[in-house]
PDB file of C-alpha atoms and ligand atoms in Angstrom:
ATOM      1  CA  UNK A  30     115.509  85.406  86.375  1.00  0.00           C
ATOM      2  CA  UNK A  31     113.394  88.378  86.243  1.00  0.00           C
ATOM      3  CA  UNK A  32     114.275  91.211  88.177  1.00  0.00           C
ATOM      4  CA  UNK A  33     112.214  94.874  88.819  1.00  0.00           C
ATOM      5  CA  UNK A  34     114.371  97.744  90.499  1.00  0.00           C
ATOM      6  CA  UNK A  35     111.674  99.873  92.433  1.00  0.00           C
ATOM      7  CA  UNK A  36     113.515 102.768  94.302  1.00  0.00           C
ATOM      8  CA  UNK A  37     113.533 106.941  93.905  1.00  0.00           C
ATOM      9  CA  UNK A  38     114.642 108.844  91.554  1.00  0.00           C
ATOM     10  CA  UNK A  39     118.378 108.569  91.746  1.00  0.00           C
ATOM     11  CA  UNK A  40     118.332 105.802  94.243  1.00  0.00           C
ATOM     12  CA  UNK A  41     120.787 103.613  91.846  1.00  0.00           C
ATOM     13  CA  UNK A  42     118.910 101.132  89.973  1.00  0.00           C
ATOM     14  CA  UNK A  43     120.359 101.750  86.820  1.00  0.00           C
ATOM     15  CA  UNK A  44     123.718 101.699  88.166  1.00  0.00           C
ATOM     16  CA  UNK A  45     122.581  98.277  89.789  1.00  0.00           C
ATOM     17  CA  UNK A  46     120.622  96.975  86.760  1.00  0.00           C
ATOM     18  CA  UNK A  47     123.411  97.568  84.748  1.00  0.00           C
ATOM     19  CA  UNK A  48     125.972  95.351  86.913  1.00  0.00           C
ATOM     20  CA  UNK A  49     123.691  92.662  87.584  1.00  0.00           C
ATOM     21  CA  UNK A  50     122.483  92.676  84.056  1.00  0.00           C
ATOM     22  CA  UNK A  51     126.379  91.740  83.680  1.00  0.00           C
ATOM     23  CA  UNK A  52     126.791  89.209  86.036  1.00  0.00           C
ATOM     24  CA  UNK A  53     123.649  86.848  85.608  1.00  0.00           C
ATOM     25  CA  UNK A  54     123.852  87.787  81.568  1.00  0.00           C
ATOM     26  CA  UNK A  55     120.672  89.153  81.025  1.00  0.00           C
ATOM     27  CA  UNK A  56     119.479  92.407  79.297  1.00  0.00           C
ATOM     28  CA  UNK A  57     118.888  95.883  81.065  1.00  0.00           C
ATOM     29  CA  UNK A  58     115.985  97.302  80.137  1.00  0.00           C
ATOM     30  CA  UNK A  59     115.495 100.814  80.848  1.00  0.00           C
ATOM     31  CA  UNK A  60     112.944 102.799  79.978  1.00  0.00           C
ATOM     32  CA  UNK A  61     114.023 106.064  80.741  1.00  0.00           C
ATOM     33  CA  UNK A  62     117.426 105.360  78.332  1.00  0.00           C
ATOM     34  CA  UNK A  63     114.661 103.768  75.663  1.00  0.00           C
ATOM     35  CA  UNK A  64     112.692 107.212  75.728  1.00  0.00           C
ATOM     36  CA  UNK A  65     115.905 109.358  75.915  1.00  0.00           C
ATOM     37  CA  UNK A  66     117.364 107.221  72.447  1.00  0.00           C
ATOM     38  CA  UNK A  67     113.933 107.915  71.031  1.00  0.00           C
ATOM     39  CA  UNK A  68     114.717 111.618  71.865  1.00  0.00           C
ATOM     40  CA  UNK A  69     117.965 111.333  70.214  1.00  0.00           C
ATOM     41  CA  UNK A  70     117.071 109.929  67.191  1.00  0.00           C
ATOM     42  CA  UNK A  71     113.396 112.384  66.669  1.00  0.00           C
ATOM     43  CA  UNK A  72     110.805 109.698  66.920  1.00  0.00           C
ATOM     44  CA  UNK A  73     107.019 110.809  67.670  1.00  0.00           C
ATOM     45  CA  UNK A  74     107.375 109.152  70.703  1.00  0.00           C
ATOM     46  CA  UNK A  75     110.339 110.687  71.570  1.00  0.00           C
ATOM     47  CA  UNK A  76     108.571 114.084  71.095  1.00  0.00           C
ATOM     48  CA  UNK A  77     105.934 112.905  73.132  1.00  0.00           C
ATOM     49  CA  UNK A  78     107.834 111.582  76.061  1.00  0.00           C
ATOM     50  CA  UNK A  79     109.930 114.407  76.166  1.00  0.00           C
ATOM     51  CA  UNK A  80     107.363 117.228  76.560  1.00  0.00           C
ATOM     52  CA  UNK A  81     106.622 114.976  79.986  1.00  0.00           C
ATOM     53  CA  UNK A  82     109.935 114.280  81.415  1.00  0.00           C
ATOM     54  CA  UNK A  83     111.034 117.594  80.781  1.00  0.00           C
ATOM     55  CA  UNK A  84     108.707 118.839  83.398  1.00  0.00           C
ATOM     56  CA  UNK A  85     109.413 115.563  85.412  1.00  0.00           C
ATOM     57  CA  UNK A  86     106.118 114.040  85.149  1.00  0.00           C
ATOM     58  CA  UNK A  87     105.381 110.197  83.736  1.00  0.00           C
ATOM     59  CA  UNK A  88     104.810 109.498  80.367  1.00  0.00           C
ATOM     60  CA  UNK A  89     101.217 108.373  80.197  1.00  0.00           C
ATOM     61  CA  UNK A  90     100.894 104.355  80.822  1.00  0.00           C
ATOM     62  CA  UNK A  91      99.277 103.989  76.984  1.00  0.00           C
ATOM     63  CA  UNK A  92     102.718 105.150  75.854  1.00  0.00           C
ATOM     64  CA  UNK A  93     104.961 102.773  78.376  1.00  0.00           C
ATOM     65  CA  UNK A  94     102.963  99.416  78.527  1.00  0.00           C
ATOM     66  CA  UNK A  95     103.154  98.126  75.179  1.00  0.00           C
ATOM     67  CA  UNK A  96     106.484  98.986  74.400  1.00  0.00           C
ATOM     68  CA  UNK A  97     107.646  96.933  77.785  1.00  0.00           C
ATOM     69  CA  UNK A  98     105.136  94.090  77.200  1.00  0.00           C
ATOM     70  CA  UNK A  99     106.569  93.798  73.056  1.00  0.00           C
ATOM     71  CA  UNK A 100     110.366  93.647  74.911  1.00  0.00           C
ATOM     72  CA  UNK A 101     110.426  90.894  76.972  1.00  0.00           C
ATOM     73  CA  UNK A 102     109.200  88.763  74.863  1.00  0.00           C
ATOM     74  CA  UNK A 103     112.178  89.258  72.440  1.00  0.00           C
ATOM     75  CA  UNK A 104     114.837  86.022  71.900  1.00  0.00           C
ATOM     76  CA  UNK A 105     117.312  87.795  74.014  1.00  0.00           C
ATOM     77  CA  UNK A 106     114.717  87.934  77.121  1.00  0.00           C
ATOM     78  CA  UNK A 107     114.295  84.076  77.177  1.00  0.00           C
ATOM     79  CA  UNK A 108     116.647  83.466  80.192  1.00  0.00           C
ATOM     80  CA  UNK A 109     115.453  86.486  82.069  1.00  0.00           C
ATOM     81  CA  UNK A 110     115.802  90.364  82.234  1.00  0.00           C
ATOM     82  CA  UNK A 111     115.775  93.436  84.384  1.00  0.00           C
ATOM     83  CA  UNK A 112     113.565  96.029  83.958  1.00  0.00           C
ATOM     84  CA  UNK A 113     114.850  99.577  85.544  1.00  0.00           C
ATOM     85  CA  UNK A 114     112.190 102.531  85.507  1.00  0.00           C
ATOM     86  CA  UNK A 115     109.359  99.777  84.674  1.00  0.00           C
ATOM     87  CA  UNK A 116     106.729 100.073  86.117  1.00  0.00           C
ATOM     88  CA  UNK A 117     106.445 102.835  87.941  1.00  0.00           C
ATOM     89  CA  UNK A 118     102.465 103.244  88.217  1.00  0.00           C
ATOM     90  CA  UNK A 119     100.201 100.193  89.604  1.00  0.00           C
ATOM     91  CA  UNK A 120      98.118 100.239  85.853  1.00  0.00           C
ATOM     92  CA  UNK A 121     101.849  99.466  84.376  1.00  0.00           C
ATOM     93  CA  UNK A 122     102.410  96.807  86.851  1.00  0.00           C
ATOM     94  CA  UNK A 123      98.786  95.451  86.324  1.00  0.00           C
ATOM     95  CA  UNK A 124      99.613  95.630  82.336  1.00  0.00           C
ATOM     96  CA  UNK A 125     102.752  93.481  82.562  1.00  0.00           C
ATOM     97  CA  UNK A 126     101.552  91.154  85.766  1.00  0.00           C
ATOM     98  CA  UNK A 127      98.506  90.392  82.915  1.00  0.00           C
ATOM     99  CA  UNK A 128     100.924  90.202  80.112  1.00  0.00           C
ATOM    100  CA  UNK A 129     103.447  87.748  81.318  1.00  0.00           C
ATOM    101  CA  UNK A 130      99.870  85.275  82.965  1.00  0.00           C
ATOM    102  CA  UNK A 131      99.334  85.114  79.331  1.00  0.00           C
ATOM    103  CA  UNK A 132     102.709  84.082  78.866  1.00  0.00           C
ATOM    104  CA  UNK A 133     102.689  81.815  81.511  1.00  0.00           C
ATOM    105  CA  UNK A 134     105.636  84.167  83.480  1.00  0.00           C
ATOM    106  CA  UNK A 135     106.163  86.223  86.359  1.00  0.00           C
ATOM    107  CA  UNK A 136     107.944  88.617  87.965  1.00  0.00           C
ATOM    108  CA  UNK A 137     110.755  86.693  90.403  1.00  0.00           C
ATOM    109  CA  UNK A 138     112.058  89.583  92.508  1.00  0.00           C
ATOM    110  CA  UNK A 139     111.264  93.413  92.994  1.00  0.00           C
ATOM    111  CA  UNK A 140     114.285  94.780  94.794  1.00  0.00           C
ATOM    112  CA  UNK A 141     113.789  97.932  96.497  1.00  0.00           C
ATOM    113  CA  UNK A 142     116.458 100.018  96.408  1.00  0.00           C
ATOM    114  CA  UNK A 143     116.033 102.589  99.775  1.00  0.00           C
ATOM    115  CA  UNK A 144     117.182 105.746  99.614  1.00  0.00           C
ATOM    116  CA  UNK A 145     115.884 108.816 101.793  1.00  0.00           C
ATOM    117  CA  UNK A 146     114.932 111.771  99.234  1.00  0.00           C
ATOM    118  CA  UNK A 147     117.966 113.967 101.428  1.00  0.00           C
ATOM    119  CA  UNK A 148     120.526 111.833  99.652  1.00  0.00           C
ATOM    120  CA  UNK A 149     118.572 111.901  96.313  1.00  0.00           C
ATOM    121  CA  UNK A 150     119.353 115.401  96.067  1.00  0.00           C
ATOM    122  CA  UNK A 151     122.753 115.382  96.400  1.00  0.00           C
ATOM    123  CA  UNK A 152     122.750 112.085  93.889  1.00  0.00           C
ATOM    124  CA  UNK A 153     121.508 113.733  91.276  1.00  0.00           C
ATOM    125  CA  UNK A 154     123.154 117.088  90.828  1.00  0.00           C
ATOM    126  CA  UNK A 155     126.371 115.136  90.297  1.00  0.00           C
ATOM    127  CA  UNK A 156     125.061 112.389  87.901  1.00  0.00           C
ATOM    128  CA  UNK A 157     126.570 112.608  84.670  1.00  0.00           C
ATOM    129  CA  UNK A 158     124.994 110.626  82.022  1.00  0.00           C
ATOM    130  CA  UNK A 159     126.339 109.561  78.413  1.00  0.00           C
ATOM    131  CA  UNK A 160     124.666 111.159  75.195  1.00  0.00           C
ATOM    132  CA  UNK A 161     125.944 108.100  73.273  1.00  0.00           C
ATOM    133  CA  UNK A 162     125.387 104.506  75.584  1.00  0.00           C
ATOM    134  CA  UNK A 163     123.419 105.731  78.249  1.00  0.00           C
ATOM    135  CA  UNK A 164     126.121 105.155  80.691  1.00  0.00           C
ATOM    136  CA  UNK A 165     125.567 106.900  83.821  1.00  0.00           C
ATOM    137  CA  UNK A 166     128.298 107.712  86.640  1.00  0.00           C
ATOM    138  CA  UNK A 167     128.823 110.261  89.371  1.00  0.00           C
ATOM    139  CA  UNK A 168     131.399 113.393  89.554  1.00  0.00           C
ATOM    140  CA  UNK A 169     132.582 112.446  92.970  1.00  0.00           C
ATOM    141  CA  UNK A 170     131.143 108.274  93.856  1.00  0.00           C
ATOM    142  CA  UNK A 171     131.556 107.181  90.311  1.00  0.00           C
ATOM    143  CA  UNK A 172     133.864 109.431  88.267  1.00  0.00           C
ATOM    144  CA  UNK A 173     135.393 108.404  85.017  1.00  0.00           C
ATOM    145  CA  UNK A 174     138.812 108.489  84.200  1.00  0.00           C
ATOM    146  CA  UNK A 175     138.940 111.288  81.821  1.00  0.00           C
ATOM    147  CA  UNK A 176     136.911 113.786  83.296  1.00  0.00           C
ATOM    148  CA  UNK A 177     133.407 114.905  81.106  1.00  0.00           C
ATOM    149  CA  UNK A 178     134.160 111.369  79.216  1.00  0.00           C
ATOM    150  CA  UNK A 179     132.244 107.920  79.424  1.00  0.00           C
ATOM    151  CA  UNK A 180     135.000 105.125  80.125  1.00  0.00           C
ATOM    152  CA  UNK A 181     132.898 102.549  78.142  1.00  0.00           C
ATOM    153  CA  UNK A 182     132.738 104.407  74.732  1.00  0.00           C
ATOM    154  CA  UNK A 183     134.173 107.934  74.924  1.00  0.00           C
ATOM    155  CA  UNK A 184     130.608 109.692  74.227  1.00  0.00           C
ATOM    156  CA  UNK A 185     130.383 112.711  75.959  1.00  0.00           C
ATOM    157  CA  UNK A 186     128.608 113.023  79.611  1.00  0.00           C
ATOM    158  CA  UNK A 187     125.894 115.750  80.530  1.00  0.00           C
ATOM    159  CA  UNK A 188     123.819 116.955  83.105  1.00  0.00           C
ATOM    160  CA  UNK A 189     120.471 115.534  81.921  1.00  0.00           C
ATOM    161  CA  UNK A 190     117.823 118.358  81.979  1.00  0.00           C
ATOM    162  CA  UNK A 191     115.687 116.571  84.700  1.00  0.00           C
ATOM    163  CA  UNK A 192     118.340 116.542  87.205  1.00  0.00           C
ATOM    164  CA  UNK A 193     118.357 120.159  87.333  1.00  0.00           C
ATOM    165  CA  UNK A 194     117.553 120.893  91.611  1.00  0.00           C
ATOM    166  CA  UNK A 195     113.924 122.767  90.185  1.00  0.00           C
ATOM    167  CA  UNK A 196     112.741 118.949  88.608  1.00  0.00           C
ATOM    168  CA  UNK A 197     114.134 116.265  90.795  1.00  0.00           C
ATOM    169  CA  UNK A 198     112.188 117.597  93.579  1.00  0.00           C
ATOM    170  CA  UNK A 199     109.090 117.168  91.270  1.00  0.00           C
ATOM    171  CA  UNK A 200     110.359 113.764  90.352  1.00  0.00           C
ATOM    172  CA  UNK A 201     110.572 112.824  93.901  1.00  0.00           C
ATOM    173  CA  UNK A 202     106.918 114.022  94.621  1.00  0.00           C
ATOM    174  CA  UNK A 203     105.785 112.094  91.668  1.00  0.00           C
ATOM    175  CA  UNK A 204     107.693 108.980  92.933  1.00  0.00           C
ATOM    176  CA  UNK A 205     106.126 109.371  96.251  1.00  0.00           C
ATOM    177  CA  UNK A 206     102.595 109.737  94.931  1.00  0.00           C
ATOM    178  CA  UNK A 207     102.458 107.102  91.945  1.00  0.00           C
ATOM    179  CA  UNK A 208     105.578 104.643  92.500  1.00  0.00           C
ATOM    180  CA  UNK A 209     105.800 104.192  95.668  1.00  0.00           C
ATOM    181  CA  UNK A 210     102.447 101.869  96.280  1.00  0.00           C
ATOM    182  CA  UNK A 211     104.139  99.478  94.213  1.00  0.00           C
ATOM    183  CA  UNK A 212     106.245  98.051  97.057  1.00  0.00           C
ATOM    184  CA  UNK A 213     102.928  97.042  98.724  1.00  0.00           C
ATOM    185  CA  UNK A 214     101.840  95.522  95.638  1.00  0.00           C
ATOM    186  CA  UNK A 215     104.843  93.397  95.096  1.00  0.00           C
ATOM    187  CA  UNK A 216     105.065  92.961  98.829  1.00  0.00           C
ATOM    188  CA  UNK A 217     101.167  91.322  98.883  1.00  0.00           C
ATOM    189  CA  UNK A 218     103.174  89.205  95.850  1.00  0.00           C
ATOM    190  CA  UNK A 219     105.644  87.695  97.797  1.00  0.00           C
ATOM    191  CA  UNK A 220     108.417  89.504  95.202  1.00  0.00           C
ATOM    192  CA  UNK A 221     109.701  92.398  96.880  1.00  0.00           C
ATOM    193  CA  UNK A 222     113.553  92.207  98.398  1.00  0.00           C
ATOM    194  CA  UNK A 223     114.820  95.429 100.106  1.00  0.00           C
ATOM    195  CA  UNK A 224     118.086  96.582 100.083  1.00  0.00           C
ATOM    196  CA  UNK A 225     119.723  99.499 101.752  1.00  0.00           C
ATOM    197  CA  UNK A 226     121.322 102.155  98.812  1.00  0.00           C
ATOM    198  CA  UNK A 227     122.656 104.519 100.985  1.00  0.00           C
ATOM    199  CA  UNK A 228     125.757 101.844 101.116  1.00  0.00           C
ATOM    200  CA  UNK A 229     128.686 101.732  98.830  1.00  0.00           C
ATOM    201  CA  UNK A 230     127.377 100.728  95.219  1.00  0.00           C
ATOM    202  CA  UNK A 231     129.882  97.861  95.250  1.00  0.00           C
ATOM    203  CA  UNK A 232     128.210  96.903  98.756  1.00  0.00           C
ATOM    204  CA  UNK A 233     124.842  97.654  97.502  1.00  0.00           C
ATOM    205  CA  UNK A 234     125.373  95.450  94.418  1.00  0.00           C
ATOM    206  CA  UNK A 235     126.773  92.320  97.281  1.00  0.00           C
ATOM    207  CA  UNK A 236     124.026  92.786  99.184  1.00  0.00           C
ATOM    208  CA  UNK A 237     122.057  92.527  96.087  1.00  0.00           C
ATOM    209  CA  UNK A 238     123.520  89.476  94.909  1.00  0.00           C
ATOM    210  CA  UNK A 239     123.300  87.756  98.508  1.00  0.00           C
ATOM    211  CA  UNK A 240     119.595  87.751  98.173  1.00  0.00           C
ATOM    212  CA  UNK A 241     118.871  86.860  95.058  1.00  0.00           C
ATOM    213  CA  UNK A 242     121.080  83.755  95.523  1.00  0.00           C
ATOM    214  CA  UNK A 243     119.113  82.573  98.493  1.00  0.00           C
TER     215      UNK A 243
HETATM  216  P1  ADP B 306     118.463 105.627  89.109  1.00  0.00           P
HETATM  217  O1  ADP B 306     118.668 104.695  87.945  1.00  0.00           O
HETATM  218  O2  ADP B 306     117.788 104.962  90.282  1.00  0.00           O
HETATM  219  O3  ADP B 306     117.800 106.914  88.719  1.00  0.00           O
HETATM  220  P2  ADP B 306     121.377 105.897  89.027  1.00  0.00           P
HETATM  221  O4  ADP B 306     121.821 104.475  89.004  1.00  0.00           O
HETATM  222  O5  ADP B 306     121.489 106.660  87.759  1.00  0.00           O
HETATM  223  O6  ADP B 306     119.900 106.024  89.657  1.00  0.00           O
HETATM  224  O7  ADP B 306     122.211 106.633  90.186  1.00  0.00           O
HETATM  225  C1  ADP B 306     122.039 108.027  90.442  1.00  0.00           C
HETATM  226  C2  ADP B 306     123.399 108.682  90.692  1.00  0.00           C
HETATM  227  O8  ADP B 306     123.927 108.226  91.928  1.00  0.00           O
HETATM  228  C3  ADP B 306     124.445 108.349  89.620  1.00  0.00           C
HETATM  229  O9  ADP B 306     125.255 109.483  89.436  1.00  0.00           O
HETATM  230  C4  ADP B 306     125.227 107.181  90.251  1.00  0.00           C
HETATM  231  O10 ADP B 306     126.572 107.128  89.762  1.00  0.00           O
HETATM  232  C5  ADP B 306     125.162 107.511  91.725  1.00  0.00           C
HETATM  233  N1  ADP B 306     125.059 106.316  92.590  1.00  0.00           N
HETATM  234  C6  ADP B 306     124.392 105.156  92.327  1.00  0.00           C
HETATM  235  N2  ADP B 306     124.490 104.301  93.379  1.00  0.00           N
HETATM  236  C7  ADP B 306     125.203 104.956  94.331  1.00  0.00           C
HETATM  237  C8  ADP B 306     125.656 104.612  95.652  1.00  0.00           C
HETATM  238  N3  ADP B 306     125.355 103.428  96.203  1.00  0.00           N
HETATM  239  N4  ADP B 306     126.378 105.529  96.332  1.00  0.00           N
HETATM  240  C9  ADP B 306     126.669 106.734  95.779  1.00  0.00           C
HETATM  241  N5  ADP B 306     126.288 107.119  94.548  1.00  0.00           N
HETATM  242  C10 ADP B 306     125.567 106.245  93.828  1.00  0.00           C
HETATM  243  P1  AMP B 307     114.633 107.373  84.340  1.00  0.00           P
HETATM  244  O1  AMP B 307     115.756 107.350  83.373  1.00  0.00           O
HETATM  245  O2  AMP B 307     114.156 106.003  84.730  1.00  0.00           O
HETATM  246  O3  AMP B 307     114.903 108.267  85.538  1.00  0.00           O
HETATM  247  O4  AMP B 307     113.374 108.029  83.564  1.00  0.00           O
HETATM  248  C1  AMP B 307     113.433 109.357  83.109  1.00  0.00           C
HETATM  249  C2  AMP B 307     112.026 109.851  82.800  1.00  0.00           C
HETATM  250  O5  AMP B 307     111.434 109.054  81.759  1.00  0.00           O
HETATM  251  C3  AMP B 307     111.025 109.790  83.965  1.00  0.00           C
HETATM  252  O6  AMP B 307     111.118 110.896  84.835  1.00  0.00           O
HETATM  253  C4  AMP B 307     109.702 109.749  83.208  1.00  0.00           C
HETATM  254  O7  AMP B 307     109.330 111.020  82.718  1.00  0.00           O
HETATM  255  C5  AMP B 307     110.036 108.877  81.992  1.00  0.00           C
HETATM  256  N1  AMP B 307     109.790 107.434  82.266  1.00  0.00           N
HETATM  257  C6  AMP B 307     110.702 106.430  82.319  1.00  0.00           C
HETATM  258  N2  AMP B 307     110.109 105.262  82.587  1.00  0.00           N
HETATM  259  C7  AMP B 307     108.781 105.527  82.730  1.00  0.00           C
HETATM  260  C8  AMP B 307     107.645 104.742  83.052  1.00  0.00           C
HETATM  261  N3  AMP B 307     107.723 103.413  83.279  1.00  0.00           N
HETATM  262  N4  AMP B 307     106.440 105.363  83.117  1.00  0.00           N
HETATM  263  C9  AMP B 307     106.308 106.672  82.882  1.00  0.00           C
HETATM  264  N5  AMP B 307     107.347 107.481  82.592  1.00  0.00           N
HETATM  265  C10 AMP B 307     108.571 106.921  82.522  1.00  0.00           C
END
């Protein structure tokens, strides 16, 4: 099965990705956490895609595309994946629509995961993300047990520097302008499923589920 999550900034497809990546077995690619390990570990691409997301733009497509199209086509991919943050511009979904006809693949589902921008807001100043897995949680709908500590490898948790209040309103306008079309594009493909996210994530994720069964 191959799954996009389209939705805002915020709106809970990693949190989604991540459990369904669990229950049908298949990978969880992200490109936001594949840009923030490249950060980490001082790449030149991490020092290029940082100088973007710092000021909450989009990495340019020439620096995305490539590194999406070379990852699902590795071994662990065969059954499936679910790509969170990918795409997020029509070029990127043009690039991998082209890359996976060549591959003789497509897309099987875009879920749309609806948020309005009010809740967004309030999302993100309390997600806490992990420096070491990536793990992401909330201080008050998804706190961990010790507080400041991920429960899945005991990394520590931060505020990432694009959920300060100034950027995710410049993330949302950016969504709005250059992600958003994509739900007519999938729509005119017969993939898109919509789901509401201001539920419950444990609803959202049954909801989720539901659908994809059908
Ligand atoms: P995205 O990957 O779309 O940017 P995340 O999955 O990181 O979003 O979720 C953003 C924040 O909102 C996180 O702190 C997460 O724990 C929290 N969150 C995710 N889904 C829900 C939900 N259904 N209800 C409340 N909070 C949620
Ligand atoms: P995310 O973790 O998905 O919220 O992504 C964090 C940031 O990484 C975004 O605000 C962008 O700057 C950058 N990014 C992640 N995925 C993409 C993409 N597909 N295209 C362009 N920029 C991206």
């Amino acid at each position: 099965m191959k799954i996009i999550m389209l939705g805002a900034p915020g709106a809970g497809k990693g949190t989604q990705a991540k459990m369904l990546a669990d229950q049908y077995g298949i990978p969880h690619i992200s490109t936001g956490d594949i840009f923030r390990a490249n950060i980490k570990a001082g790449t030149e691409l991490g020092t290029k895609a940082k100088t973007y997301m710092d000021q909450g733009l989009l990495v340019p497509d020439e620096l995305v595309c490539d590194l999406v199209v070379d990852r699902v086509q590795q071994e662990d991919c065969a059954k499936g994946y679910i790509l969170d943050g990918f795409p997020r511009t029509i070029p990127q979904a043009e690039a991998l629509d082209q890359a996976l006809e060549a591959l003789g693949q497509k897309i099987d589902y875009a879920v749309n995961v609806e948020v309005p921008d009010a809740n967004i807001v309030k999302r993100m100043g309390g997600r806490r993300a992990c420096v070491n897995c990536g793990g992401t949680y909330h201080v008050e709908y998804l706190p961990t047990k010790v507080e400041g500590i991920c429960d899945r490898c005991g990394g520590e948790l931060i505020l990432r520097d694009d959920d300060k209040p100034e950027t995710v309103q410049k993330r949302l306008n950016v969504y709005h302008a250059q992600t958003q079309p994509l739900i007519d594009y999938y729509t005119a493909k017969g993939a898109l499923v919509e789901v509401d996210g201001t539920q419950d994530i444990q609803k959202v994720f049954d909801d989720i589920v539901e659908i994809l069964s059908k």
